[in-house]
Amino acid sequence: MMPRLGANYPIEIDVTSKPIADYQTDEYFELDLPVAPAVMVGDEIVVEGSGISEEKVEAAICRHLGMPEPVARKKGILGRLFGG
């Protein structure tokens, strides 16, 4: 998801991945960063502690860049049933 969004918008994407134990230290909490897993766009914490849809990340990127948010795609019956 991130490489595609980085190709579509003029943004820099930094992905930080560490063992979960590194996110549960006192030093990490002192940094005042979100609970992993998390997605931040600029200074906005879009989500922390859970997953997020590509649409929500894309909307946050557009807000950050001062662009209109994309129109939500309509879901078919299977998408509504299975959250796709």
Tab-separated table of C-alpha atoms in Angstrom:
chain	number	residue	atom	x	y	z
A	1	MET	CA	0.000	0.000	0.000
A	2	MET	CA	2.657	2.559	0.966
A	3	PRO	CA	4.762	2.351	-2.215
A	4	ARG	CA	1.650	2.898	-4.337
A	5	LEU	CA	0.555	5.914	-2.274
A	6	GLY	CA	4.088	7.306	-2.373
A	7	ALA	CA	4.020	7.063	-6.157
A	8	ASN	CA	0.648	8.842	-6.332
A	9	TYR	CA	1.405	11.750	-3.979
A	10	PRO	CA	4.428	14.011	-3.429
A	11	ILE	CA	5.274	12.597	-0.004
A	12	GLU	CA	8.153	10.849	1.676
A	13	ILE	CA	7.317	7.572	3.376
A	14	ASP	CA	9.343	6.298	6.312
A	15	VAL	CA	8.593	2.805	7.553
A	16	THR	CA	9.927	1.872	10.968
A	17	SER	CA	9.851	-1.755	11.962
A	18	LYS	CA	11.306	-3.094	15.200
A	19	PRO	CA	10.699	-6.075	17.456
A	20	ILE	CA	7.628	-5.510	19.660
A	21	ALA	CA	9.816	-5.451	22.761
A	22	ASP	CA	11.475	-2.251	21.481
A	23	TYR	CA	8.079	-0.506	21.456
A	24	GLN	CA	7.358	-1.469	25.056
A	25	THR	CA	10.340	0.196	26.703
A	26	ASP	CA	10.315	3.291	28.913
A	27	GLU	CA	12.601	4.994	26.395
A	28	TYR	CA	10.039	4.515	23.610
A	29	PHE	CA	7.183	5.898	25.732
A	30	GLU	CA	9.311	8.960	26.560
A	31	LEU	CA	9.481	9.762	22.824
A	32	ASP	CA	5.693	10.433	22.917
A	33	LEU	CA	5.181	8.392	19.748
A	34	PRO	CA	2.017	6.366	19.045
A	35	VAL	CA	1.513	2.801	20.165
A	36	ALA	CA	2.623	0.384	17.439
A	37	PRO	CA	1.314	-0.523	14.962
A	38	ALA	CA	0.552	3.040	13.946
A	39	VAL	CA	0.263	5.322	10.946
A	40	MET	CA	1.255	8.982	11.139
A	41	VAL	CA	0.881	11.548	8.377
A	42	GLY	CA	2.888	14.613	9.275
A	43	ASP	CA	2.179	15.186	12.962
A	44	GLU	CA	-1.275	13.570	12.779
A	45	ILE	CA	-1.633	10.139	14.323
A	46	VAL	CA	-4.108	8.558	11.901
A	47	VAL	CA	-4.359	5.267	13.788
A	48	GLU	CA	-2.478	3.533	16.569
A	49	GLY	CA	-2.645	0.046	17.954
A	50	SER	CA	-4.581	-1.400	15.005
A	51	GLY	CA	-4.691	-1.717	11.239
A	52	ILE	CA	-6.158	0.843	8.834
A	53	SER	CA	-7.654	0.833	5.371
A	54	GLU	CA	-5.827	2.274	2.392
A	55	GLU	CA	-8.709	4.710	1.877
A	56	LYS	CA	-8.252	6.249	5.348
A	57	VAL	CA	-4.497	6.622	4.849
A	58	GLU	CA	-5.061	8.210	1.448
A	59	ALA	CA	-7.606	10.650	2.935
A	60	ALA	CA	-5.106	11.643	5.654
A	61	ILE	CA	-2.392	12.207	3.029
A	62	CYS	CA	-4.742	14.432	1.019
A	63	ARG	CA	-5.641	16.469	4.137
A	64	HIS	CA	-1.933	16.866	4.911
A	65	LEU	CA	-1.205	18.078	1.375
A	66	GLY	CA	-4.232	20.404	1.322
A	67	MET	CA	-5.867	18.386	-1.440
A	68	PRO	CA	-9.505	17.276	-1.609
A	69	GLU	CA	-10.049	13.837	-0.140
A	70	PRO	CA	-10.740	11.090	-2.690
A	71	VAL	CA	-14.335	10.031	-3.218
A	72	ALA	CA	-15.080	6.830	-1.333
A	73	ARG	CA	-15.369	3.814	-3.586
A	74	LYS	CA	-18.695	2.005	-3.500
A	75	LYS	CA	-18.521	-1.470	-2.025
A	76	GLY	CA	-20.337	-4.404	-3.519
A	77	ILE	CA	-22.281	-6.882	-1.441
A	78	LEU	CA	-19.214	-9.033	-0.730
A	79	GLY	CA	-17.214	-5.969	0.301
A	80	ARG	CA	-19.935	-4.937	2.729
A	81	LEU	CA	-20.189	-8.457	4.150
A	82	PHE	CA	-16.470	-9.059	4.522
A	83	GLY	CA	-15.224	-5.515	5.152
A	84	GLY	CA	-13.262	-5.369	1.872
